[in-house]
Coordinates of C-alpha atoms in Angstrom, one line a residue:
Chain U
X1 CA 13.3 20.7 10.7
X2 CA 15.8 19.4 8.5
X3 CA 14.1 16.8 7.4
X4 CA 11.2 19.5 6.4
X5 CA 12.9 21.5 4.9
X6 CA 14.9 19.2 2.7
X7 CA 11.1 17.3 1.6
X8 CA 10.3 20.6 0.6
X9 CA 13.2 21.0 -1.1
X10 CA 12.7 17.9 -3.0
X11 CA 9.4 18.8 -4.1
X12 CA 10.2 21.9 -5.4
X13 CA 12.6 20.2 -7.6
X14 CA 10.2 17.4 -8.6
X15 CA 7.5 20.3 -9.4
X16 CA 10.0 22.2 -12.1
X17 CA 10.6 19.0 -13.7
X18 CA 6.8 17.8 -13.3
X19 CA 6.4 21.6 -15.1
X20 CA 8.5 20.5 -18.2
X21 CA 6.7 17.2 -18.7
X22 CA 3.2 19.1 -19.0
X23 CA 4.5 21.0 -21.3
X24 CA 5.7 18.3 -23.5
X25 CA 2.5 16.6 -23.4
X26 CA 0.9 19.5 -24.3
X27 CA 3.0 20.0 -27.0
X28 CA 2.3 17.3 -28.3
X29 CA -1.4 17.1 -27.2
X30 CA -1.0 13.6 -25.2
X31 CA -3.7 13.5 -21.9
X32 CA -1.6 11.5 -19.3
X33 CA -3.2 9.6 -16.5
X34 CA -1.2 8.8 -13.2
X35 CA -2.8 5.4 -11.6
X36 CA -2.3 5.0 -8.2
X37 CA -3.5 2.0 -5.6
X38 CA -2.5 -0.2 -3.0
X39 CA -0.7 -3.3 -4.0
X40 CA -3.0 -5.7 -5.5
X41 CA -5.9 -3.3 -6.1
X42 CA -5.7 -4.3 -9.8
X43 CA -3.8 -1.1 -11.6
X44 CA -2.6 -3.9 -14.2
X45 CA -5.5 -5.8 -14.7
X46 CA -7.7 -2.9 -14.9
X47 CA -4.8 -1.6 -17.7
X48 CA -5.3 -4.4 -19.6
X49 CA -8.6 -4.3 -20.2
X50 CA -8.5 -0.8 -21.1
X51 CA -6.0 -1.1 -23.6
X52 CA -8.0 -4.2 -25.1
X53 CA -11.2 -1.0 -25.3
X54 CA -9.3 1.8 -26.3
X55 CA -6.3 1.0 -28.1
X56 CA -8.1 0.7 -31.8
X57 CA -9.1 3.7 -31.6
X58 CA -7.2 5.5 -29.6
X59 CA -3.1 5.2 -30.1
X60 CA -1.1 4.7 -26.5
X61 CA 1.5 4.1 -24.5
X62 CA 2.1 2.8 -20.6
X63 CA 5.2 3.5 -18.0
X64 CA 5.0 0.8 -15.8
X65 CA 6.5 1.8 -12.2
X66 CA 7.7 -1.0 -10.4
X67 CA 10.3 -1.3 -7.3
X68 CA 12.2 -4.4 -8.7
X69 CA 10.6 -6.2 -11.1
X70 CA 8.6 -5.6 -14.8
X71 CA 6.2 -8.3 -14.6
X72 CA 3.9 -5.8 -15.6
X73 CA 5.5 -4.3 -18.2
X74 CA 5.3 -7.6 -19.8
X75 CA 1.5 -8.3 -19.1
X76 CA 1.2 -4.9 -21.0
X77 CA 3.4 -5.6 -23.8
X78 CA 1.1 -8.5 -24.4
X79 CA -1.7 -6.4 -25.0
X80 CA 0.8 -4.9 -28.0
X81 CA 0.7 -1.5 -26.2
X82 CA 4.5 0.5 -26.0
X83 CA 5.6 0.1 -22.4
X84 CA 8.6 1.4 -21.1
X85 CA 9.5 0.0 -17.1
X86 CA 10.9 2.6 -14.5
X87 CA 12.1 0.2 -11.8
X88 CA 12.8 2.6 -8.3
X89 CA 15.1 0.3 -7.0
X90 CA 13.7 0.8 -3.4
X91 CA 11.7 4.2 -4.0
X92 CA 8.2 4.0 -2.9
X93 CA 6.7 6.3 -5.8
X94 CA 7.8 7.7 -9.4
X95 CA 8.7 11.0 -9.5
X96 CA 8.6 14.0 -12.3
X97 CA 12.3 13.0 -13.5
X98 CA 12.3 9.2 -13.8
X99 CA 9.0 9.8 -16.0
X100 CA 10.6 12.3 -18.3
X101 CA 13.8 9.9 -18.6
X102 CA 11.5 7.5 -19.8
X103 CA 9.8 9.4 -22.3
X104 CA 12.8 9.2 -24.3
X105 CA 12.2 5.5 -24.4
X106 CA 9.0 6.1 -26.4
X107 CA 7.8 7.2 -29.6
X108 CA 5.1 9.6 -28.9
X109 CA 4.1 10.9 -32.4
X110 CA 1.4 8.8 -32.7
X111 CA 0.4 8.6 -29.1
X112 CA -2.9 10.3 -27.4
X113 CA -3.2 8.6 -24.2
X114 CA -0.2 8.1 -22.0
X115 CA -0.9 5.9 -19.3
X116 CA 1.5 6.2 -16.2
X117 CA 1.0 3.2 -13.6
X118 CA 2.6 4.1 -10.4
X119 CA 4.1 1.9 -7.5
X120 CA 1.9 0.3 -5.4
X121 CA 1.4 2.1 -2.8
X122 CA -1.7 4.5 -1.4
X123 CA 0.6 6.8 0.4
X124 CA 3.7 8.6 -1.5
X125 CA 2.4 8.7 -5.2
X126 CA 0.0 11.2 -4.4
X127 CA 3.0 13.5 -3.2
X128 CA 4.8 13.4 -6.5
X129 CA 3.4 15.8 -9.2
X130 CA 4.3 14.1 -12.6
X131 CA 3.0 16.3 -15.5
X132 CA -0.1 14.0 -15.7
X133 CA -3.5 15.6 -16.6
X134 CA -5.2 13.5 -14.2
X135 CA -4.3 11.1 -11.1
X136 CA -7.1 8.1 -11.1
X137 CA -7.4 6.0 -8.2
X138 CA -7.9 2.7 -7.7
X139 CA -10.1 1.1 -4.7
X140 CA -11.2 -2.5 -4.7
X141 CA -13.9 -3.5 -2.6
X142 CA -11.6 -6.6 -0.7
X143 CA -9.8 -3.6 0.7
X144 CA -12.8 -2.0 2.9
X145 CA -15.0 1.0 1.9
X146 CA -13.0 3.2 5.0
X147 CA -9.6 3.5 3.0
X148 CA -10.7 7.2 1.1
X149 CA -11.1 8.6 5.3
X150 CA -7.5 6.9 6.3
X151 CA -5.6 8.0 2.7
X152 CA -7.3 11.3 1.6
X153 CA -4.7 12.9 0.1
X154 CA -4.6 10.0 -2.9
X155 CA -8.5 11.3 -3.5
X156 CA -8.5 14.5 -3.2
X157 CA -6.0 14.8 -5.6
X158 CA -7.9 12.1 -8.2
X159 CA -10.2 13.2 -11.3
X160 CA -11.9 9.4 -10.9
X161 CA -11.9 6.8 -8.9
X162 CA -12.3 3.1 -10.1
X163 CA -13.9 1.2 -7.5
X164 CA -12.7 -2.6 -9.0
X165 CA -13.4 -6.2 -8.0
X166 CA -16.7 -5.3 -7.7
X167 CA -17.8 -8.8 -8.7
X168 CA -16.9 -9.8 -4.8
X169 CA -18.8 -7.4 -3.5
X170 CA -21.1 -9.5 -1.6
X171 CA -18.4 -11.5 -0.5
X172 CA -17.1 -8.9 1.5
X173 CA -18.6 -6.1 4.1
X174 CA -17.2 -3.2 2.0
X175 CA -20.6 -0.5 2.0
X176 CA -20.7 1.5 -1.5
X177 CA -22.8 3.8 -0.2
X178 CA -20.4 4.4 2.1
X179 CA -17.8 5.0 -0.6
X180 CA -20.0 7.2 -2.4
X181 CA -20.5 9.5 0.6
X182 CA -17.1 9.6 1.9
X183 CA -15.1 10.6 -1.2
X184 CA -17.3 13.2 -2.0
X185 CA -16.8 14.6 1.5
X186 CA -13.1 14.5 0.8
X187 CA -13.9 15.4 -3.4
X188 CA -16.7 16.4 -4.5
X189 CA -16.3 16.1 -8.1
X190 CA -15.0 12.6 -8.3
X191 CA -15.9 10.4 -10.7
X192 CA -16.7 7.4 -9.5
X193 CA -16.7 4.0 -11.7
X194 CA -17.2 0.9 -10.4
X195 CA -15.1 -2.4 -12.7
X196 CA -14.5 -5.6 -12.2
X197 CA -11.2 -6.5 -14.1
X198 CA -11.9 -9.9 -13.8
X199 CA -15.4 -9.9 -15.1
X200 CA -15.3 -7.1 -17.1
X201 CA -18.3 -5.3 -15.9
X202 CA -18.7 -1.3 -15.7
X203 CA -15.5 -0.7 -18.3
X204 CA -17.6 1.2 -20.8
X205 CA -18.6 3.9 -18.7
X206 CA -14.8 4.2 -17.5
X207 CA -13.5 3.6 -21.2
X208 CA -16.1 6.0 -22.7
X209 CA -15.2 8.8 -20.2
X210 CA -11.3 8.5 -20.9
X211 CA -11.7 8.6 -24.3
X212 CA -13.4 11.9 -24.0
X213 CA -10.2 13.3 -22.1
X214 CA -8.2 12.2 -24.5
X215 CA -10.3 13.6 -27.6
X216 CA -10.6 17.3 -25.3
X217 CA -6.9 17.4 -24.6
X218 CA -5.9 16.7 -28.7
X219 CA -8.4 19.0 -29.5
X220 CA -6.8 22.1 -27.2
X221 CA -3.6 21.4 -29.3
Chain B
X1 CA 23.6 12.2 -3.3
X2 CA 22.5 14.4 -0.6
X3 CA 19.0 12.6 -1.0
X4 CA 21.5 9.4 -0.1
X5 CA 23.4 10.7 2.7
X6 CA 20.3 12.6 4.4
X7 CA 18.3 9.0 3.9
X8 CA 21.3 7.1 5.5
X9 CA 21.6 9.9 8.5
X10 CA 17.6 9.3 9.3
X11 CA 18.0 5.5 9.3
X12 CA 20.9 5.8 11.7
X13 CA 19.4 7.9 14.0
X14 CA 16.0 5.7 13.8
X15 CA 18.4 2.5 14.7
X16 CA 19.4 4.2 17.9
X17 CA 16.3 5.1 18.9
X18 CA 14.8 1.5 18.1
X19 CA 18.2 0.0 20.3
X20 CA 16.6 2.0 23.1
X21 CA 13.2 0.2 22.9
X22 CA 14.6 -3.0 21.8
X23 CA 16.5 -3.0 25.5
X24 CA 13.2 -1.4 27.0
X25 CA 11.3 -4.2 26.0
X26 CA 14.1 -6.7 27.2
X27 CA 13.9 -5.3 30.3
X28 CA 10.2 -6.1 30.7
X29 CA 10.5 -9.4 29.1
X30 CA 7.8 -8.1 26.4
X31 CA 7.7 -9.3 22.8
X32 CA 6.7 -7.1 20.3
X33 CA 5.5 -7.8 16.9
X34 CA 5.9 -4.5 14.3
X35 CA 2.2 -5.9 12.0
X36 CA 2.9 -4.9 8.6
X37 CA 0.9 -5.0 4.9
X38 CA -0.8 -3.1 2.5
X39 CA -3.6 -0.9 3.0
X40 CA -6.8 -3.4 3.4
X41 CA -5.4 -6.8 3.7
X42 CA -6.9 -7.2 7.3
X43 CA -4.4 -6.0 10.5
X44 CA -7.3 -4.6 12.3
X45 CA -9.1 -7.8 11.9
X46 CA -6.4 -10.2 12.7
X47 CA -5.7 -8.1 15.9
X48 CA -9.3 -8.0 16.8
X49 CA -9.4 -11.9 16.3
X50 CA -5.5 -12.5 17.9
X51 CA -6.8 -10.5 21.3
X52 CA -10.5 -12.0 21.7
X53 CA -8.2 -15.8 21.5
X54 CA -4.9 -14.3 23.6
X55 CA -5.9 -12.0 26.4
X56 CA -7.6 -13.9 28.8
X57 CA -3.8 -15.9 28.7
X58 CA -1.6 -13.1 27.7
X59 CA -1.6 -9.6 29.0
X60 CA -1.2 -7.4 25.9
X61 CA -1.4 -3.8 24.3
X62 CA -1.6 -2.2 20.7
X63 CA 0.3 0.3 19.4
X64 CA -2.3 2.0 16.5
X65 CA -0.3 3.6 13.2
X66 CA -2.2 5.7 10.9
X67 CA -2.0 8.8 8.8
X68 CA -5.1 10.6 10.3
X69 CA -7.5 9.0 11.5
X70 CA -8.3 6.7 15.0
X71 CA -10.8 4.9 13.8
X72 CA -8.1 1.4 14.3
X73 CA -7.9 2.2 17.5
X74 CA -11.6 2.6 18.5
X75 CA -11.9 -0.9 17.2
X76 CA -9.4 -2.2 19.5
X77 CA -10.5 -0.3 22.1
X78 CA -14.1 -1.8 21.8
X79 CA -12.2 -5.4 22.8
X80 CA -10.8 -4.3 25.7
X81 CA -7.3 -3.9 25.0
X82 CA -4.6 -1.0 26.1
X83 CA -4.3 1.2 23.0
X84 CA -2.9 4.3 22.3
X85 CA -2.8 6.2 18.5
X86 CA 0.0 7.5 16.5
X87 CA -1.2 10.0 14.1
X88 CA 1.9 10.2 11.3
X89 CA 0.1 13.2 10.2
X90 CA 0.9 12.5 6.8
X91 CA 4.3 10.6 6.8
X92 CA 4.1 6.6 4.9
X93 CA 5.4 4.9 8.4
X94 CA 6.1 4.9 11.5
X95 CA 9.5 5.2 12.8
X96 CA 11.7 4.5 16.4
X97 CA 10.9 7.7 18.1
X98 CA 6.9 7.5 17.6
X99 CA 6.6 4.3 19.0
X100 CA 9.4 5.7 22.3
X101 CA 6.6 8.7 22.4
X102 CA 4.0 6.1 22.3
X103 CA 5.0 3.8 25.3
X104 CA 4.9 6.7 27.8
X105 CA 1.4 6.7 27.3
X106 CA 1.0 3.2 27.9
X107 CA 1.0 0.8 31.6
X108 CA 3.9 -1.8 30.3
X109 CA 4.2 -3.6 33.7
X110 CA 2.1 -6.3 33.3
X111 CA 2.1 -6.2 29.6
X112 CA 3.8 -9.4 28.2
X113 CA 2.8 -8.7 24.0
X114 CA 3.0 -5.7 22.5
X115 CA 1.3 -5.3 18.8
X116 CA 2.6 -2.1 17.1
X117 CA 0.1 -2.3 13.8
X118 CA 2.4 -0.1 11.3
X119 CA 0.7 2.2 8.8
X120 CA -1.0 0.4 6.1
X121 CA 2.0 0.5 2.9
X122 CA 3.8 -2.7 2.0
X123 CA 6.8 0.1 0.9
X124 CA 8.4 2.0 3.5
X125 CA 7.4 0.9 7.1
X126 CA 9.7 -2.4 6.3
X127 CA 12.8 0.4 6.5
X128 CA 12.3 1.2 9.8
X129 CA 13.5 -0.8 12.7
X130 CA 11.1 0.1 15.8
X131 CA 12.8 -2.5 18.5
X132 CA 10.4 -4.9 17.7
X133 CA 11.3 -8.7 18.4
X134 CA 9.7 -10.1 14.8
X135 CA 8.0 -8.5 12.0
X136 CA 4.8 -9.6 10.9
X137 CA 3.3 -9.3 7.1
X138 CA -0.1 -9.8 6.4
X139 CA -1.3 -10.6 2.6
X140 CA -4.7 -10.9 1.5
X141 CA -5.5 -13.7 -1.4
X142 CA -7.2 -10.8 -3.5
X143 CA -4.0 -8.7 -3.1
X144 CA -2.7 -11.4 -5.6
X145 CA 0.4 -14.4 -5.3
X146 CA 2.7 -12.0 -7.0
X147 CA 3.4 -9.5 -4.4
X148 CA 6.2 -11.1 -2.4
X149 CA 8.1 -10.6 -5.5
X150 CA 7.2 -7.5 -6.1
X151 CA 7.8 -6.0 -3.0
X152 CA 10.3 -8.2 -1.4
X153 CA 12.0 -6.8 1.5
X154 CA 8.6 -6.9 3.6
X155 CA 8.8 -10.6 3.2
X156 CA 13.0 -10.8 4.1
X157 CA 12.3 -9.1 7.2
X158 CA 9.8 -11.2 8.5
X159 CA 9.2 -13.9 10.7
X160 CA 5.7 -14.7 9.5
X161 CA 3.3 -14.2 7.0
X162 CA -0.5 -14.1 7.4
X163 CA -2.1 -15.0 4.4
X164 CA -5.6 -13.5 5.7
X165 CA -9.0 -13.6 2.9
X166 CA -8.0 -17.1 2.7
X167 CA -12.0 -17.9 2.7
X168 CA -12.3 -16.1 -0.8
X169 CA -9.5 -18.1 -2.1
X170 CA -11.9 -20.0 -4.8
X171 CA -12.9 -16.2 -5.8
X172 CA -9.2 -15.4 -6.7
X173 CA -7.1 -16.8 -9.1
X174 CA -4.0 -16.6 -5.8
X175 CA -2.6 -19.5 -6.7
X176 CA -1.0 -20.8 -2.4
X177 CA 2.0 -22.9 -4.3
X178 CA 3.3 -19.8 -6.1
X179 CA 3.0 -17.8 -3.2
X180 CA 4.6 -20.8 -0.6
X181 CA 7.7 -21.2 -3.6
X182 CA 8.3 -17.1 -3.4
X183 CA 8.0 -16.4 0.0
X184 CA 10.3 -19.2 1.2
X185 CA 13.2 -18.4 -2.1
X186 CA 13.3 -14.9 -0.4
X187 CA 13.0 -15.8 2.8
X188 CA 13.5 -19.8 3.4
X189 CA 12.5 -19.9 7.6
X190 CA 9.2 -17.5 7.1
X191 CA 6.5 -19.2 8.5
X192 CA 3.1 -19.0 6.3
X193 CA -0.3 -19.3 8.4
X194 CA -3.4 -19.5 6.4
X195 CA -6.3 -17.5 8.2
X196 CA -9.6 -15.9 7.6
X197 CA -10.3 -13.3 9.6
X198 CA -13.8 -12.9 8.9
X199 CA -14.5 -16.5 9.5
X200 CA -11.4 -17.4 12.1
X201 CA -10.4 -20.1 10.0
X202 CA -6.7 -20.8 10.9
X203 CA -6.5 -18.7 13.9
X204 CA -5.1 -21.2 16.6
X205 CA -2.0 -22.2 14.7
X206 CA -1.0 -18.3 14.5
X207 CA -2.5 -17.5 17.9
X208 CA -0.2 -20.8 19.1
X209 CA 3.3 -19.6 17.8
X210 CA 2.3 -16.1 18.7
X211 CA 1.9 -17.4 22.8
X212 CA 4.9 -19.6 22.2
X213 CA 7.2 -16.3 21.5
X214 CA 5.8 -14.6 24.2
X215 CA 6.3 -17.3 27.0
X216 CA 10.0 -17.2 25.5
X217 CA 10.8 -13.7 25.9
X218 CA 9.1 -13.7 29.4
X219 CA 11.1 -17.0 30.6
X220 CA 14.3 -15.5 28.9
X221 CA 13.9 -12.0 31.6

């Protein structure tokens, strides 16, 4: 019961915080995605790409969330998008304060898309409100198309789902159809695109869809 | 620092507990592996293949971790082997007093391995001592080389690494080398077995030091 009721505790907190950081985006009429994945689903790669799309016309930003290391953070800082690295030290997720410590790391005057790219992990992100306007999921097909019945809470809480490495699809005995069904059983309004990072393939539709987030959420201000 | 000192007080606790199996299973003369990765690199698999090569040599039973669902242990159960299901109902691992809960419902006496397969998160079941005799990783070529360094204690606590999807190697740009140099800088005595569970490539050498450390605890009773 302890252990309950100090979790609880610690989300409460987390929630207030996650409060002030919506507010701040909203302020300043940024639309903030929280990506969350397994390890090697391809958060990164799939980042990459998108910045390459969307970053001519659309001015942003990336916190990298990372247990140890910022390998990432330099892969982005390649693509000459503003990264700022939260490193947990151990933690298994981000939570609402070490993403509002980081904002003061960033200029965000110019920014409309803040992209937040969690640890990896499929189980604890989903936990941790972090003022974002939308989780987004990542799913690659190497991983099997029965991961949205064992993790739900990860979709449920997601706006879209990127289904990546889609180019090995018929290397492996992952079922979209599957997919397709499942999810909606567990969300019925996810958005469902499928990528391949490596390839390239299906990042219009993905990029295209963002974009219009980010145009909706400046356009509230 | 309450976080800390609550953290610390759980891990304690969880170490007696997993004392209490550790002599349990002594007292048998059973090893126990605690199988470990991320969501999707292939546990289920590599159990399904380890039991169709061990148990007509090797009495064994499974241990099944998950969040919700059973739908692990309905695969094991389908190749004959003693299972029973821990439902975490939500929580990233399992811990010491699960598995205790867990072995009531199981006939240990002519059991000689014991596979606990640990909730699919390459974060926070590597915390969590459970009694076993060796922790076992599992990484998937699509997962990418990088992730021993990114999530390193997984890889210091174990005594072997599967690297399973080693058939869609040539798909991947997983470069072995990279992976071989990490692994062994943060842990120099891991052994590395290269396997395919789909096409049981590389099974006997695993499947071989697997019955090697079960004749040992047996002989050492």
């Amino acid at each position: 019961m302890v252990k309950v009721r100090l979790a609880s505790r610690i989300l409460e907190a987390n929630e207030k915080i996650a409060e002030r950081n919506r507010k701040f985006f909203q302020d300043k009429g940024i639309f903030v995605i929280n990506l969350m994945s397994s390890p090697g689903s391809g958060k990164t790669s799939i980042l990459e790409r998108t910045i390459s799309r969307l970053s001519g016309e659309t001015p942003l930003a990336v916190i990298e969330g990372d247990i140890y290391t910022s390998q990432d953070a330099e892969r982005i800082e390649q693509k000459g998008a503003p990264v700022v690295q939260i490193n947990t030290s151990g933690a298994c997720h981000l939570d609402a304060h070490m993403v509002e410590e980081a904002l003061g790391d960033l200029d965000l005057d110019k920014i409309k898309l803040l992209v937040i790219e969690n640890v990896g992990n499929l189980v604890c992100p989903a936990e941790f409100d972090l003022g974002e306007d939308a989780k987004v999921a990542v799913l690659s097909t190497t991983e099997g198309n029965d991961k949205p019945m064992k993790y739900p809470l990860v979709f449920r809480q997601s706006q879209a789902v990127l289904v990546n490495k889609i180019d090995l699809l018929a290397h492996t005995d992952f079922d979209l159809d599957v997919l397709r069904r499942d999810v909606h059983l567990i969300n019925p309004e996810l958005k469902i695109f499928e990528v391949s990072a490596r390839t390239n393939e299906g990042f219009e539709p993905w990029c295209q869809w963002l974009a219009e987030q980010v145009r909706n959420k400046a356009a509230a201000v």
